[in-house]
PDB file of C-alpha atoms in Angstrom:
ATOM      1  CA  MET A   1       9.698  -0.313  -6.683  1.00 94.00           C
ATOM      2  CA  GLN A   2       7.400   0.399  -3.753  1.00 96.00           C
ATOM      3  CA  LEU A   3       4.507   2.786  -4.281  1.00 98.00           C
ATOM      4  CA  ARG A   4       3.203   4.749  -1.318  1.00 98.00           C
ATOM      5  CA  ILE A   5       0.186   7.045  -1.119  1.00 98.00           C
ATOM      6  CA  PHE A   6       0.868  10.544   0.210  1.00 98.00           C
ATOM      7  CA  THR A   7      -1.878  13.033   1.103  1.00 98.00           C
ATOM      8  CA  GLU A   8      -2.064  16.767   1.893  1.00 97.00           C
ATOM      9  CA  PRO A   9      -5.072  17.023   4.233  1.00 97.00           C
ATOM     10  CA  GLN A  10      -4.465  20.674   5.122  1.00 97.00           C
ATOM     11  CA  MET A  11      -5.917  21.435   1.690  1.00 96.00           C
ATOM     12  CA  GLY A  12      -9.311  20.261   2.951  1.00 94.00           C
ATOM     13  CA  ALA A  13     -10.089  16.851   4.472  1.00 96.00           C
ATOM     14  CA  THR A  14     -11.785  15.291   7.472  1.00 97.00           C
ATOM     15  CA  TYR A  15     -10.501  12.291   9.368  1.00 98.00           C
ATOM     16  CA  ASP A  16     -13.162  10.209   7.631  1.00 98.00           C
ATOM     17  CA  ASP A  17     -11.823  11.348   4.234  1.00 98.00           C
ATOM     18  CA  LEU A  18      -8.358  10.200   5.232  1.00 98.00           C
ATOM     19  CA  LEU A  19      -9.681   6.929   6.612  1.00 98.00           C
ATOM     20  CA  ALA A  20     -11.382   6.166   3.293  1.00 98.00           C
ATOM     21  CA  VAL A  21      -8.127   6.790   1.395  1.00 98.00           C
ATOM     22  CA  ALA A  22      -6.081   4.745   3.884  1.00 98.00           C
ATOM     23  CA  ARG A  23      -8.470   1.827   3.627  1.00 98.00           C
ATOM     24  CA  ARG A  24      -8.410   1.927  -0.168  1.00 98.00           C
ATOM     25  CA  THR A  25      -4.607   2.169  -0.012  1.00 98.00           C
ATOM     26  CA  GLU A  26      -4.558  -1.033   1.999  1.00 98.00           C
ATOM     27  CA  GLU A  27      -7.169  -2.835  -0.075  1.00 98.00           C
ATOM     28  CA  THR A  28      -5.447  -2.140  -3.392  1.00 98.00           C
ATOM     29  CA  GLY A  29      -1.992  -3.291  -2.336  1.00 97.00           C
ATOM     30  CA  PHE A  30      -0.010  -0.076  -1.917  1.00 98.00           C
ATOM     31  CA  ASP A  31       2.828  -0.194   0.588  1.00 97.00           C
ATOM     32  CA  ALA A  32       1.954   2.742   2.839  1.00 98.00           C
ATOM     33  CA  PHE A  33      -0.240   5.720   3.626  1.00 98.00           C
ATOM     34  CA  PHE A  34       1.581   8.933   4.512  1.00 98.00           C
ATOM     35  CA  ARG A  35       0.304  12.414   5.206  1.00 98.00           C
ATOM     36  CA  SER A  36       1.759  15.881   5.449  1.00 98.00           C
ATOM     37  CA  ASP A  37       2.022  17.708   8.773  1.00 98.00           C
ATOM     38  CA  HIS A  38       0.605  21.192   8.176  1.00 97.00           C
ATOM     39  CA  TYR A  39      -1.922  23.417   9.915  1.00 97.00           C
ATOM     40  CA  LEU A  40      -2.752  25.847   7.098  1.00 97.00           C
ATOM     41  CA  THR A  41      -3.898  25.380   3.517  1.00 96.00           C
ATOM     42  CA  MET A  42      -1.689  26.553   0.657  1.00 94.00           C
ATOM     43  CA  GLY A  43      -4.675  27.287  -1.596  1.00 91.00           C
ATOM     44  CA  GLY A  44      -8.457  27.512  -1.350  1.00 91.00           C
ATOM     45  CA  ASP A  45     -10.390  27.752   1.893  1.00 93.00           C
ATOM     46  CA  GLY A  46      -9.022  24.536   3.396  1.00 94.00           C
ATOM     47  CA  LEU A  47     -12.433  23.633   4.817  1.00 95.00           C
ATOM     48  CA  PRO A  48     -13.222  22.009   7.164  1.00 96.00           C
ATOM     49  CA  GLY A  49      -9.785  22.872   8.555  1.00 95.00           C
ATOM     50  CA  PRO A  50      -6.605  21.023   9.485  1.00 95.00           C
ATOM     51  CA  THR A  51      -6.294  17.667  11.171  1.00 96.00           C
ATOM     52  CA  ASP A  52      -3.356  16.862  13.410  1.00 97.00           C
ATOM     53  CA  ALA A  53      -0.933  14.435  11.807  1.00 98.00           C
ATOM     54  CA  TRP A  54      -0.231  12.203  14.780  1.00 98.00           C
ATOM     55  CA  VAL A  55      -3.816  12.198  16.049  1.00 98.00           C
ATOM     56  CA  THR A  56      -4.829  11.075  12.553  1.00 98.00           C
ATOM     57  CA  LEU A  57      -2.190   8.354  12.395  1.00 98.00           C
ATOM     58  CA  ALA A  58      -3.150   7.080  15.843  1.00 98.00           C
ATOM     59  CA  GLY A  59      -6.697   6.581  14.602  1.00 98.00           C
ATOM     60  CA  LEU A  60      -5.558   4.941  11.383  1.00 98.00           C
ATOM     61  CA  ALA A  61      -3.250   2.676  13.368  1.00 98.00           C
ATOM     62  CA  ARG A  62      -6.335   1.029  14.877  1.00 98.00           C
ATOM     63  CA  GLU A  63      -8.369   0.991  11.653  1.00 98.00           C
ATOM     64  CA  THR A  64      -5.802  -0.545   9.281  1.00 98.00           C
ATOM     65  CA  SER A  65      -3.811  -3.747   9.590  1.00 98.00           C
ATOM     66  CA  ARG A  66      -1.074  -3.938   6.935  1.00 97.00           C
ATOM     67  CA  ILE A  67       0.079  -0.631   5.476  1.00 98.00           C
ATOM     68  CA  ARG A  68       2.921   1.432   6.859  1.00 98.00           C
ATOM     69  CA  LEU A  69       1.898   4.803   8.316  1.00 98.00           C
ATOM     70  CA  GLY A  70       3.919   7.998   8.564  1.00 98.00           C
ATOM     71  CA  THR A  71       4.539  11.672   7.944  1.00 98.00           C
ATOM     72  CA  LEU A  72       6.205  13.435   5.068  1.00 97.00           C
ATOM     73  CA  MET A  73       7.305  15.546   6.896  1.00 97.00           C
ATOM     74  CA  THR A  74       6.497  16.373  10.534  1.00 98.00           C
ATOM     75  CA  ALA A  75       7.617  19.937  11.221  1.00 97.00           C
ATOM     76  CA  GLY A  76      10.240  20.064  13.936  1.00 96.00           C
ATOM     77  CA  THR A  77       8.875  23.436  15.014  1.00 98.00           C
ATOM     78  CA  PHE A  78       5.487  22.001  15.991  1.00 98.00           C
ATOM     79  CA  ARG A  79       6.439  19.728  18.889  1.00 97.00           C
ATOM     80  CA  LEU A  80       9.117  19.322  21.524  1.00 98.00           C
ATOM     81  CA  PRO A  81      11.360  16.346  20.739  1.00 98.00           C
ATOM     82  CA  GLY A  82      10.704  14.403  23.940  1.00 98.00           C
ATOM     83  CA  PRO A  83       6.897  14.471  23.718  1.00 98.00           C
ATOM     84  CA  LEU A  84       7.112  13.784  19.970  1.00 98.00           C
ATOM     85  CA  ALA A  85       9.195  10.667  20.637  1.00 98.00           C
ATOM     86  CA  ILE A  86       6.530   9.506  23.108  1.00 98.00           C
ATOM     87  CA  SER A  87       3.663  10.126  20.673  1.00 98.00           C
ATOM     88  CA  VAL A  88       5.315   8.355  17.752  1.00 98.00           C
ATOM     89  CA  ALA A  89       6.359   5.377  19.874  1.00 98.00           C
ATOM     90  CA  GLN A  90       2.796   5.105  21.174  1.00 98.00           C
ATOM     91  CA  VAL A  91       1.355   5.126  17.644  1.00 98.00           C
ATOM     92  CA  ASP A  92       3.932   2.490  16.739  1.00 98.00           C
ATOM     93  CA  GLN A  93       2.541   0.297  19.530  1.00 98.00           C
ATOM     94  CA  MET A  94      -1.047   1.044  18.472  1.00 98.00           C
ATOM     95  CA  SER A  95      -0.248  -0.037  14.906  1.00 98.00           C
ATOM     96  CA  GLY A  96       1.638  -3.176  15.815  1.00 98.00           C
ATOM     97  CA  GLY A  97       4.932  -1.688  14.584  1.00 98.00           C
ATOM     98  CA  ARG A  98       3.989  -0.027  11.288  1.00 98.00           C
ATOM     99  CA  VAL A  99       5.019   3.592  11.886  1.00 98.00           C
ATOM    100  CA  GLU A 100       7.711   5.742  10.259  1.00 98.00           C
ATOM    101  CA  LEU A 101       8.706   9.289  11.231  1.00 98.00           C
ATOM    102  CA  GLY A 102       9.498  11.759   8.499  1.00 98.00           C
ATOM    103  CA  ILE A 103      10.739  14.925  10.165  1.00 98.00           C
ATOM    104  CA  GLY A 104      12.046  18.227   8.833  1.00 97.00           C
ATOM    105  CA  SER A 105      12.995  21.629  10.170  1.00 96.00           C
ATOM    106  CA  GLY A 106       9.669  23.330   9.306  1.00 96.00           C
ATOM    107  CA  TRP A 107       9.335  25.934   6.546  1.00 96.00           C
ATOM    108  CA  PHE A 108       5.837  27.456   6.219  1.00 97.00           C
ATOM    109  CA  GLY A 109       5.943  30.686   8.196  1.00 97.00           C
ATOM    110  CA  GLN A 110       2.299  31.618   7.676  1.00 97.00           C
ATOM    111  CA  GLU A 111       0.959  28.549   9.468  1.00 97.00           C
ATOM    112  CA  HIS A 112       3.153  29.309  12.459  1.00 98.00           C
ATOM    113  CA  ALA A 113       1.798  32.863  12.610  1.00 98.00           C
ATOM    114  CA  ALA A 114      -1.772  31.613  12.190  1.00 97.00           C
ATOM    115  CA  TYR A 115      -1.578  29.248  15.162  1.00 97.00           C
ATOM    116  CA  GLY A 116       0.896  31.009  17.450  1.00 98.00           C
ATOM    117  CA  ILE A 117       3.830  28.667  16.861  1.00 98.00           C
ATOM    118  CA  PRO A 118       7.324  30.189  17.199  1.00 98.00           C
ATOM    119  CA  PHE A 119       9.179  30.359  13.887  1.00 98.00           C
ATOM    120  CA  PRO A 120      12.905  31.014  14.399  1.00 98.00           C
ATOM    121  CA  SER A 121      15.365  31.863  11.656  1.00 97.00           C
ATOM    122  CA  LEU A 122      16.343  29.147   9.189  1.00 96.00           C
ATOM    123  CA  GLY A 123      19.706  28.661  10.890  1.00 96.00           C
ATOM    124  CA  GLU A 124      18.137  28.213  14.309  1.00 97.00           C
ATOM    125  CA  ARG A 125      15.434  25.910  12.940  1.00 97.00           C
ATOM    126  CA  PHE A 126      18.127  23.657  11.484  1.00 96.00           C
ATOM    127  CA  ASP A 127      20.125  23.741  14.719  1.00 98.00           C
ATOM    128  CA  ARG A 128      17.014  22.696  16.634  1.00 98.00           C
ATOM    129  CA  TYR A 129      16.236  20.054  14.012  1.00 98.00           C
ATOM    130  CA  GLU A 130      19.666  18.475  14.432  1.00 98.00           C
ATOM    131  CA  GLU A 131      19.211  18.329  18.199  1.00 98.00           C
ATOM    132  CA  GLN A 132      15.731  16.858  17.748  1.00 98.00           C
ATOM    133  CA  LEU A 133      17.086  14.046  15.601  1.00 98.00           C
ATOM    134  CA  ALA A 134      19.726  13.294  18.214  1.00 98.00           C
ATOM    135  CA  ILE A 135      17.181  13.301  21.036  1.00 98.00           C
ATOM    136  CA  ILE A 136      14.489  11.236  19.340  1.00 98.00           C
ATOM    137  CA  SER A 137      16.912   8.588  18.101  1.00 97.00           C
ATOM    138  CA  GLY A 138      18.694   8.625  21.454  1.00 97.00           C
ATOM    139  CA  LEU A 139      15.508   8.119  23.457  1.00 98.00           C
ATOM    140  CA  TRP A 140      14.380   5.241  21.276  1.00 97.00           C
ATOM    141  CA  SER A 141      17.768   3.493  21.266  1.00 97.00           C
ATOM    142  CA  THR A 142      18.534   3.763  24.993  1.00 97.00           C
ATOM    143  CA  PRO A 143      18.442   0.231  26.432  1.00 96.00           C
ATOM    144  CA  PRO A 144      15.519  -0.512  28.781  1.00 95.00           C
ATOM    145  CA  GLY A 145      16.446   0.221  32.362  1.00 96.00           C
ATOM    146  CA  GLU A 146      18.992   2.881  31.397  1.00 98.00           C
ATOM    147  CA  THR A 147      18.481   6.637  31.240  1.00 98.00           C
ATOM    148  CA  PHE A 148      19.146   9.237  28.571  1.00 98.00           C
ATOM    149  CA  ASP A 149      20.723  12.676  29.002  1.00 98.00           C
ATOM    150  CA  PHE A 150      21.220  15.417  26.459  1.00 98.00           C
ATOM    151  CA  ASP A 151      22.804  18.829  26.917  1.00 98.00           C
ATOM    152  CA  GLY A 152      22.252  20.866  23.783  1.00 98.00           C
ATOM    153  CA  ARG A 153      21.991  24.549  23.039  1.00 98.00           C
ATOM    154  CA  HIS A 154      18.214  24.412  22.608  1.00 98.00           C
ATOM    155  CA  TYR A 155      17.128  21.255  24.462  1.00 98.00           C
ATOM    156  CA  GLN A 156      18.294  19.614  27.676  1.00 98.00           C
ATOM    157  CA  LEU A 157      17.155  16.238  28.999  1.00 98.00           C
ATOM    158  CA  SER A 158      18.201  14.909  32.391  1.00 98.00           C
ATOM    159  CA  ASN A 159      17.806  11.370  33.700  1.00 98.00           C
ATOM    160  CA  SER A 160      15.075  10.507  31.191  1.00 98.00           C
ATOM    161  CA  PRO A 161      13.728   6.950  31.459  1.00 98.00           C
ATOM    162  CA  ALA A 162      13.494   7.107  27.643  1.00 98.00           C
ATOM    163  CA  LEU A 163      10.088   5.456  27.562  1.00 97.00           C
ATOM    164  CA  PRO A 164       8.036   4.188  25.812  1.00 97.00           C
ATOM    165  CA  LYS A 165      10.095   2.137  23.404  1.00 97.00           C
ATOM    166  CA  PRO A 166       9.115   1.434  19.790  1.00 97.00           C
ATOM    167  CA  VAL A 167       7.765  -2.063  19.285  1.00 97.00           C
ATOM    168  CA  GLN A 168       8.994  -2.744  15.758  1.00 94.00           C
ATOM    169  CA  SER A 169      12.201  -4.637  15.286  1.00 85.00           C
ATOM    170  CA  GLY A 170      15.069  -2.300  14.530  1.00 87.00           C
ATOM    171  CA  GLY A 171      13.241   0.750  15.826  1.00 93.00           C
ATOM    172  CA  ILE A 172      11.078   3.319  14.072  1.00 98.00           C
ATOM    173  CA  PRO A 173      12.565   4.367  10.711  1.00 98.00           C
ATOM    174  CA  ILE A 174      13.379   8.072  10.500  1.00 98.00           C
ATOM    175  CA  LEU A 175      13.052   9.856   7.149  1.00 98.00           C
ATOM    176  CA  VAL A 176      15.132  12.923   6.322  1.00 98.00           C
ATOM    177  CA  GLY A 177      14.632  14.786   3.072  1.00 96.00           C
ATOM    178  CA  GLY A 178      15.059  17.926   1.031  1.00 94.00           C
ATOM    179  CA  GLY A 179      17.402  19.639  -1.334  1.00 93.00           C
ATOM    180  CA  GLY A 180      20.091  20.906   1.022  1.00 91.00           C
ATOM    181  CA  LYS A 181      23.639  20.362  -0.166  1.00 89.00           C
ATOM    182  CA  LYS A 182      25.574  20.133   3.106  1.00 92.00           C
ATOM    183  CA  ARG A 183      23.722  19.739   6.391  1.00 95.00           C
ATOM    184  CA  THR A 184      20.831  17.662   5.054  1.00 97.00           C
ATOM    185  CA  PRO A 185      23.014  14.883   3.574  1.00 98.00           C
ATOM    186  CA  ARG A 186      25.083  14.805   6.753  1.00 97.00           C
ATOM    187  CA  LEU A 187      21.983  14.484   8.936  1.00 98.00           C
ATOM    188  CA  ALA A 188      20.568  11.784   6.674  1.00 98.00           C
ATOM    189  CA  ALA A 189      23.805   9.822   6.865  1.00 98.00           C
ATOM    190  CA  ARG A 190      23.864  10.040  10.643  1.00 97.00           C
ATOM    191  CA  TYR A 191      20.229   9.539  11.626  1.00 98.00           C
ATOM    192  CA  ALA A 192      18.004   8.440   8.744  1.00 98.00           C
ATOM    193  CA  ALA A 193      16.767   5.088   7.530  1.00 98.00           C
ATOM    194  CA  GLU A 194      15.471   6.799   4.388  1.00 98.00           C
ATOM    195  CA  PHE A 195      16.310   9.890   2.366  1.00 98.00           C
ATOM    196  CA  ASN A 196      13.503  11.526   0.380  1.00 98.00           C
ATOM    197  CA  VAL A 197      13.592  14.078  -2.441  1.00 98.00           C
ATOM    198  CA  PRO A 198      10.320  16.006  -2.833  1.00 96.00           C
ATOM    199  CA  PHE A 199       8.950  17.148  -6.195  1.00 97.00           C
ATOM    200  CA  MET A 200      12.165  17.440  -8.193  1.00 97.00           C
ATOM    201  CA  SER A 201      13.381  16.087 -11.517  1.00 97.00           C
ATOM    202  CA  ALA A 202      14.951  12.671 -11.924  1.00 98.00           C
ATOM    203  CA  ALA A 203      18.289  14.383 -12.547  1.00 98.00           C
ATOM    204  CA  ASP A 204      17.965  16.341  -9.296  1.00 97.00           C
ATOM    205  CA  ASN A 205      17.106  13.130  -7.476  1.00 98.00           C
ATOM    206  CA  ALA A 206      20.237  11.438  -8.802  1.00 98.00           C
ATOM    207  CA  ARG A 207      22.390  14.390  -7.733  1.00 97.00           C
ATOM    208  CA  LEU A 208      20.915  14.561  -4.233  1.00 98.00           C
ATOM    209  CA  PHE A 209      21.097  10.794  -3.736  1.00 98.00           C
ATOM    210  CA  ALA A 210      24.771  10.975  -4.707  1.00 98.00           C
ATOM    211  CA  GLY A 211      25.326  13.668  -2.078  1.00 97.00           C
ATOM    212  CA  VAL A 212      23.877  11.451   0.637  1.00 98.00           C
ATOM    213  CA  ARG A 213      25.961   8.493  -0.486  1.00 98.00           C
ATOM    214  CA  GLU A 214      29.050  10.686  -0.304  1.00 98.00           C
ATOM    215  CA  ALA A 215      28.094  11.820   3.213  1.00 98.00           C
ATOM    216  CA  CYS A 216      27.686   8.179   4.214  1.00 98.00           C
ATOM    217  CA  ASP A 217      31.143   7.377   2.891  1.00 97.00           C
ATOM    218  CA  GLU A 218      32.593  10.258   4.896  1.00 97.00           C
ATOM    219  CA  THR A 219      31.012   9.003   8.131  1.00 95.00           C
ATOM    220  CA  GLY A 220      31.816   5.341   7.572  1.00 97.00           C
ATOM    221  CA  ARG A 221      28.213   4.285   6.922  1.00 98.00           C
ATOM    222  CA  ASP A 222      27.290   1.917   4.126  1.00 98.00           C
ATOM    223  CA  PRO A 223      25.282   4.028   1.632  1.00 98.00           C
ATOM    224  CA  ALA A 224      23.229   0.941   0.773  1.00 98.00           C
ATOM    225  CA  SER A 225      21.859   0.902   4.337  1.00 98.00           C
ATOM    226  CA  LEU A 226      19.567   3.830   3.448  1.00 98.00           C
ATOM    227  CA  VAL A 227      16.435   3.713   1.333  1.00 98.00           C
ATOM    228  CA  TYR A 228      16.292   6.420  -1.361  1.00 98.00           C
ATOM    229  CA  SER A 229      12.870   7.765  -2.319  1.00 98.00           C
ATOM    230  CA  SER A 230      11.065  10.414  -4.354  1.00 98.00           C
ATOM    231  CA  ALA A 231       7.761  12.249  -3.873  1.00 98.00           C
ATOM    232  CA  LEU A 232       5.760  13.246  -6.957  1.00 98.00           C
ATOM    233  CA  VAL A 233       2.241  14.465  -7.651  1.00 98.00           C
ATOM    234  CA  LEU A 234      -0.061  11.816  -9.131  1.00 98.00           C
ATOM    235  CA  CYS A 235      -2.499  12.391 -12.002  1.00 98.00           C
ATOM    236  CA  VAL A 236      -3.228   9.350 -14.163  1.00 98.00           C
ATOM    237  CA  GLY A 237      -6.183   8.725 -16.465  1.00 98.00           C
ATOM    238  CA  LYS A 238      -7.127   5.780 -18.627  1.00 97.00           C
ATOM    239  CA  ASP A 239      -7.589   8.256 -21.506  1.00 97.00           C
ATOM    240  CA  GLU A 240      -7.078  11.969 -22.215  1.00 97.00           C
ATOM    241  CA  ALA A 241     -10.569  12.910 -21.079  1.00 97.00           C
ATOM    242  CA  GLU A 242     -10.153  11.260 -17.682  1.00 98.00           C
ATOM    243  CA  LEU A 243      -6.684  12.747 -17.318  1.00 98.00           C
ATOM    244  CA  ALA A 244      -7.995  16.246 -18.061  1.00 98.00           C
ATOM    245  CA  ARG A 245     -10.836  15.793 -15.590  1.00 98.00           C
ATOM    246  CA  ARG A 246      -8.457  14.747 -12.827  1.00 98.00           C
ATOM    247  CA  ALA A 247      -6.066  17.612 -13.551  1.00 98.00           C
ATOM    248  CA  ALA A 248      -8.917  20.128 -13.455  1.00 97.00           C
ATOM    249  CA  ALA A 249     -10.143  18.709 -10.146  1.00 96.00           C
ATOM    250  CA  ILE A 250      -6.828  19.630  -8.491  1.00 96.00           C
ATOM    251  CA  GLY A 251      -6.432  22.941 -10.322  1.00 95.00           C
ATOM    252  CA  ARG A 252      -3.443  21.897 -12.433  1.00 96.00           C
ATOM    253  CA  GLU A 253      -2.662  21.850 -16.147  1.00 97.00           C
ATOM    254  CA  VAL A 254      -2.132  18.520 -17.873  1.00 97.00           C
ATOM    255  CA  ASP A 255       1.067  19.610 -19.629  1.00 97.00           C
ATOM    256  CA  GLU A 256       2.586  20.883 -16.368  1.00 97.00           C
ATOM    257  CA  LEU A 257       1.692  17.673 -14.568  1.00 98.00           C
ATOM    258  CA  ARG A 258       3.223  15.586 -17.333  1.00 97.00           C
ATOM    259  CA  GLU A 259       6.423  17.606 -17.006  1.00 95.00           C
ATOM    260  CA  HIS A 260       6.721  17.479 -13.224  1.00 95.00           C
ATOM    261  CA  GLY A 261       4.709  14.527 -11.900  1.00 97.00           C
ATOM    262  CA  VAL A 262       3.636  10.944 -12.382  1.00 98.00           C
ATOM    263  CA  ALA A 263       1.016  11.930 -14.926  1.00 98.00           C
ATOM    264  CA  GLY A 264      -0.573  10.813 -18.163  1.00 98.00           C
ATOM    265  CA  THR A 265      -1.785   7.378 -19.153  1.00 98.00           C
ATOM    266  CA  PRO A 266      -0.829   4.311 -17.096  1.00 98.00           C
ATOM    267  CA  ALA A 267       1.924   3.559 -19.623  1.00 97.00           C
ATOM    268  CA  GLU A 268       3.303   7.082 -19.281  1.00 98.00           C
ATOM    269  CA  ALA A 269       3.243   6.754 -15.493  1.00 98.00           C
ATOM    270  CA  VAL A 270       5.277   3.550 -15.717  1.00 98.00           C
ATOM    271  CA  ASP A 271       7.839   5.332 -17.908  1.00 98.00           C
ATOM    272  CA  VAL A 272       8.130   8.255 -15.458  1.00 98.00           C
ATOM    273  CA  ILE A 273       8.612   5.976 -12.483  1.00 98.00           C
ATOM    274  CA  GLY A 274      11.209   4.074 -14.489  1.00 97.00           C
ATOM    275  CA  ARG A 275      13.251   7.251 -14.944  1.00 98.00           C
ATOM    276  CA  TYR A 276      13.246   7.840 -11.190  1.00 98.00           C
ATOM    277  CA  ALA A 277      14.236   4.233 -10.595  1.00 98.00           C
ATOM    278  CA  GLU A 278      17.196   4.755 -12.931  1.00 98.00           C
ATOM    279  CA  ALA A 279      18.099   7.828 -10.842  1.00 98.00           C
ATOM    280  CA  GLY A 280      18.240   5.601  -7.760  1.00 98.00           C
ATOM    281  CA  ALA A 281      14.767   5.860  -6.237  1.00 98.00           C
ATOM    282  CA  GLN A 282      13.591   2.711  -4.496  1.00 98.00           C
ATOM    283  CA  ARG A 283      10.231   4.128  -3.377  1.00 98.00           C
ATOM    284  CA  ILE A 284       7.832   6.638  -4.884  1.00 98.00           C
ATOM    285  CA  TYR A 285       5.409   8.635  -2.749  1.00 98.00           C
ATOM    286  CA  LEU A 286       2.430   9.420  -4.975  1.00 98.00           C
ATOM    287  CA  GLN A 287       0.877  12.702  -3.863  1.00 98.00           C
ATOM    288  CA  VAL A 288      -2.904  12.301  -4.104  1.00 98.00           C
ATOM    289  CA  LEU A 289      -4.639  15.679  -3.978  1.00 97.00           C
ATOM    290  CA  ASP A 290      -8.264  14.738  -4.748  1.00 97.00           C
ATOM    291  CA  LEU A 291      -9.112  12.538  -1.795  1.00 97.00           C
ATOM    292  CA  ALA A 292     -12.658  11.899  -3.018  1.00 96.00           C
ATOM    293  CA  ASP A 293     -11.428  10.181  -6.182  1.00 98.00           C
ATOM    294  CA  LEU A 294     -10.734   6.681  -4.910  1.00 98.00           C
ATOM    295  CA  ASP A 295     -11.042   5.307  -8.450  1.00 98.00           C
ATOM    296  CA  HIS A 296      -7.711   7.038  -9.105  1.00 98.00           C
ATOM    297  CA  LEU A 297      -6.003   4.680  -6.668  1.00 98.00           C
ATOM    298  CA  ASP A 298      -7.786   1.699  -8.210  1.00 98.00           C
ATOM    299  CA  LEU A 299      -6.482   2.605 -11.675  1.00 98.00           C
ATOM    300  CA  VAL A 300      -2.879   2.990 -10.519  1.00 98.00           C
ATOM    301  CA  ALA A 301      -3.041  -0.232  -8.500  1.00 98.00           C
ATOM    302  CA  ALA A 302      -4.458  -2.172 -11.444  1.00 98.00           C
ATOM    303  CA  GLU A 303      -2.517  -0.753 -14.395  1.00 98.00           C
ATOM    304  CA  VAL A 304       0.669   0.889 -13.077  1.00 98.00           C
ATOM    305  CA  ALA A 305       1.858  -1.036 -10.028  1.00 97.00           C
ATOM    306  CA  PRO A 306       1.893  -4.493 -11.714  1.00 97.00           C
ATOM    307  CA  GLN A 307       4.284  -3.148 -14.372  1.00 95.00           C
ATOM    308  CA  LEU A 308       6.845  -2.203 -11.684  1.00 94.00           C
ATOM    309  CA  SER A 309       7.214  -5.524  -9.896  1.00 79.00           C
TER     310      SER A 309
END
């Protein structure tokens, strides 16, 4: 089981805060550092304000050496697919081939209104998202020296040199996720290297993983060629007092966290992760909400991760 650290910097974080977490992620042996892609807080004042996901990851690409870096999830509404493919491929080069692109259709209407970003209907957002996946994967996979064309309803590309190319072998992994029953599994089967289920029960994870496997079977893809992953909030303490302190720091109740997240003592955390492994998860993204509490990562690295190897 791979454990990855996942942050929500729109809730209030500077680049230096994220750098400290990324460095501790690397030092303590976690597999990857991921961040959300949002421009507006979902609670509190969000000070000092948002940081751009791909600007952040470009910086971290030069200041880390081992961990994978990516988004969970980049909003398809924020960027045009061609320029996004360029940015991500450039960060891949800057990192020496350690980047992954999680991308979704976009969902948080208020942040679009706050920063003047168009926010079409859900149906149109998904239509655009499907075209974006086709364009980004098409640009990256076009052989050097050849050009890429795309004639979609929302995006058209003509005679694109499809540059720059990713540097990592096999290309940049694309993550697709969510709870959709029809289009999402189909898109995952066609374009994704990984399918992620965010903040749902182990039973829901098993059901959604099964849907993606079925979509793979329908398209002739080996379901085992995808990685299946889960995202869950993290709140672990060596005792009840430390657990309560960490829950209070993120404004959550201990009982609720135990019900819905990787929460409790280290032994309880191991049990929770085990249930998700039984549901088919191969990776867990641990959502860290208190970015100042680096001891939290140390505890999980020392007392949870070794029990999962």
